[in-house]
């Protein structure tokens, strides 16, 4: 799987209240949530972001609440993947569970500038910066997480187990 | 092994587990609320399971936007009720019988020592105070666990935090945890277990322990945990609705990091905007004017917190420049506060005394900040926009500091009013 697109850059500790503020959580409709994605980090983001874009962030992306609305809003806004130096743990598992590709790479987080075109070779964990002509490595994805991805997320994975039992 | 590793191993049916290992483990209780359960319910239906794994081990609690604040919130709450009826769930809590989830479950003895609990709410880590492994997960995890009774985990490394000596006057579990987060940062315990111990923890009442474990997530932690002792046993006796197991950490258990604190040097601590790690001694913040004070939440909405705030505010008035909102975390605490005369103290002081809800803690309802307004709250998060407008501010403190600030209309220490 190759993911190619333009990047938006964010800093450290982007919390789930910045990704999708609680004032919009009286719904879980992905399209509604997408209208406010990243709004408290960048007011204009929902109008600027385009289908196929990618988010690059520094440390502890997605910290704070467990709301799955956060990765859902990102995915529904058409963002293909998030690359960060590190992810908060509940966001990390939610992303895998719902099938939002995420990659941990300190180097990529540091070197990619906003607007750079990048291409991610997901299966090999290689991030190419087409604008700067550089290449970075993402941390390998643990085998179980790969199993989740290939099953199509946690629900599909569970479905198989429920049927088998 | 550490207590965290032992509980995980026992629930995964293994002799031993080690940090980094991915395991599938049996859960004792699954929890979701009116924000997260609607997604869990939707996803659960996609699985096509014939039934839930155990109708008495799924707790659905409407507390965030409940009592239902608008039509959309009402629709979400109704999903919890309908689902609970459809599957005949034993642990659905209607408005008027509910409370903020993490205060309610330990209070009702529904979480016990040795449990493995997951909840679609990040502050599920609260129950570590009872010597349980509990952690926040996503709605999809809850959906899967409702069907199978299992969940996947990465066994965390454990960090140990030792608190020596005695606490200064008015310094509480809240100050210890804020101080600790200030020390290690909001990702200082990322993916890790935080085990709290030491003299100060042994003498800390259960309320303060729950407050500490509640905020483990604010340091990025997977769970906070305290090895059960006499305080734990006293708390669960007469309360526990199930058999429990008391686990301890082995003497040769391994820790990735050990931090030690001298409690005589931990002051009344306040987290400044916009991160819980942005801590300062309360006494250095006396020039900060306050528009709103909130006492409540799963962090500090227990009866002990109500008593502490009432002690400060008794016979005094909330400053004319400030509004104060007091929210007991559960129906039981609400009733106790009424019986003990605390409700009267708050109302006479000119404060709001509300029915249990998360309300303003997450900027939901019941006390939202306008642009430029500033609050001091006993809650756990002060991110941008957490309590309302993105240009409002939240300071975090213990209940005594919050109450003193209400009296003086600025950040204040209890000593300044008493
Ligand atoms: S009181 Fe606040 S932190 Fe606790 S569960 Fe409710 S919203 Fe979350």
Coordinates of C-alpha atoms and ligand atoms in Angstrom, one line a residue, chain A residues 65 67, chain B residues 33 35 63-64 100-103 121-124 126 214 218 296-300 329 357-364 379-381 386, ligand 1:
Chain A
X65 CA -9.5 11.5 26.0
X67 CA -12.7 9.4 22.1
Chain B
X33 CA -20.6 6.4 28.5
X35 CA -20.3 9.8 24.2
X63 CA -22.8 11.1 32.6
X64 CA -21.1 13.4 30.1
X100 CA -19.7 10.2 37.0
X101 CA -18.6 6.7 35.9
X102 CA -15.2 6.5 37.6
X103 CA -16.6 7.7 40.9
X121 CA -13.1 6.6 28.6
X122 CA -9.5 7.6 29.3
X123 CA -9.9 8.0 33.0
X124 CA -10.8 4.3 33.5
X126 CA -8.8 5.5 38.2
X214 CA -7.3 9.0 37.8
X218 CA -2.3 12.9 32.0
X296 CA -16.3 18.2 41.0
X297 CA -15.5 15.5 38.4
X298 CA -14.1 12.0 38.6
X299 CA -10.9 13.4 39.9
X300 CA -12.2 15.4 42.9
X329 CA -19.8 13.0 41.4
X357 CA -22.7 15.2 35.8
X358 CA -19.4 15.6 34.0
X359 CA -20.8 18.9 32.7
X360 CA -18.2 21.6 32.6
X361 CA -15.2 19.2 33.0
X362 CA -15.2 18.5 29.3
X363 CA -16.9 21.8 28.3
X364 CA -20.2 19.9 27.8
X379 CA -10.9 18.5 37.2
X380 CA -8.0 16.9 35.3
X381 CA -7.5 18.6 32.0
X386 CA -11.5 22.1 27.4
Ligands
LIG1 S1 -15.6 14.1 35.0 FE1 -14.4 14.9 33.3 S2 -12.6 13.6 33.1 FE2 -14.1 12.5 34.4 S3 -15.2 11.1 33.1 FE3 -16.4 13.1 33.2 S4 -15.6 14.3 31.5 FE4 -14.1 12.6 31.8

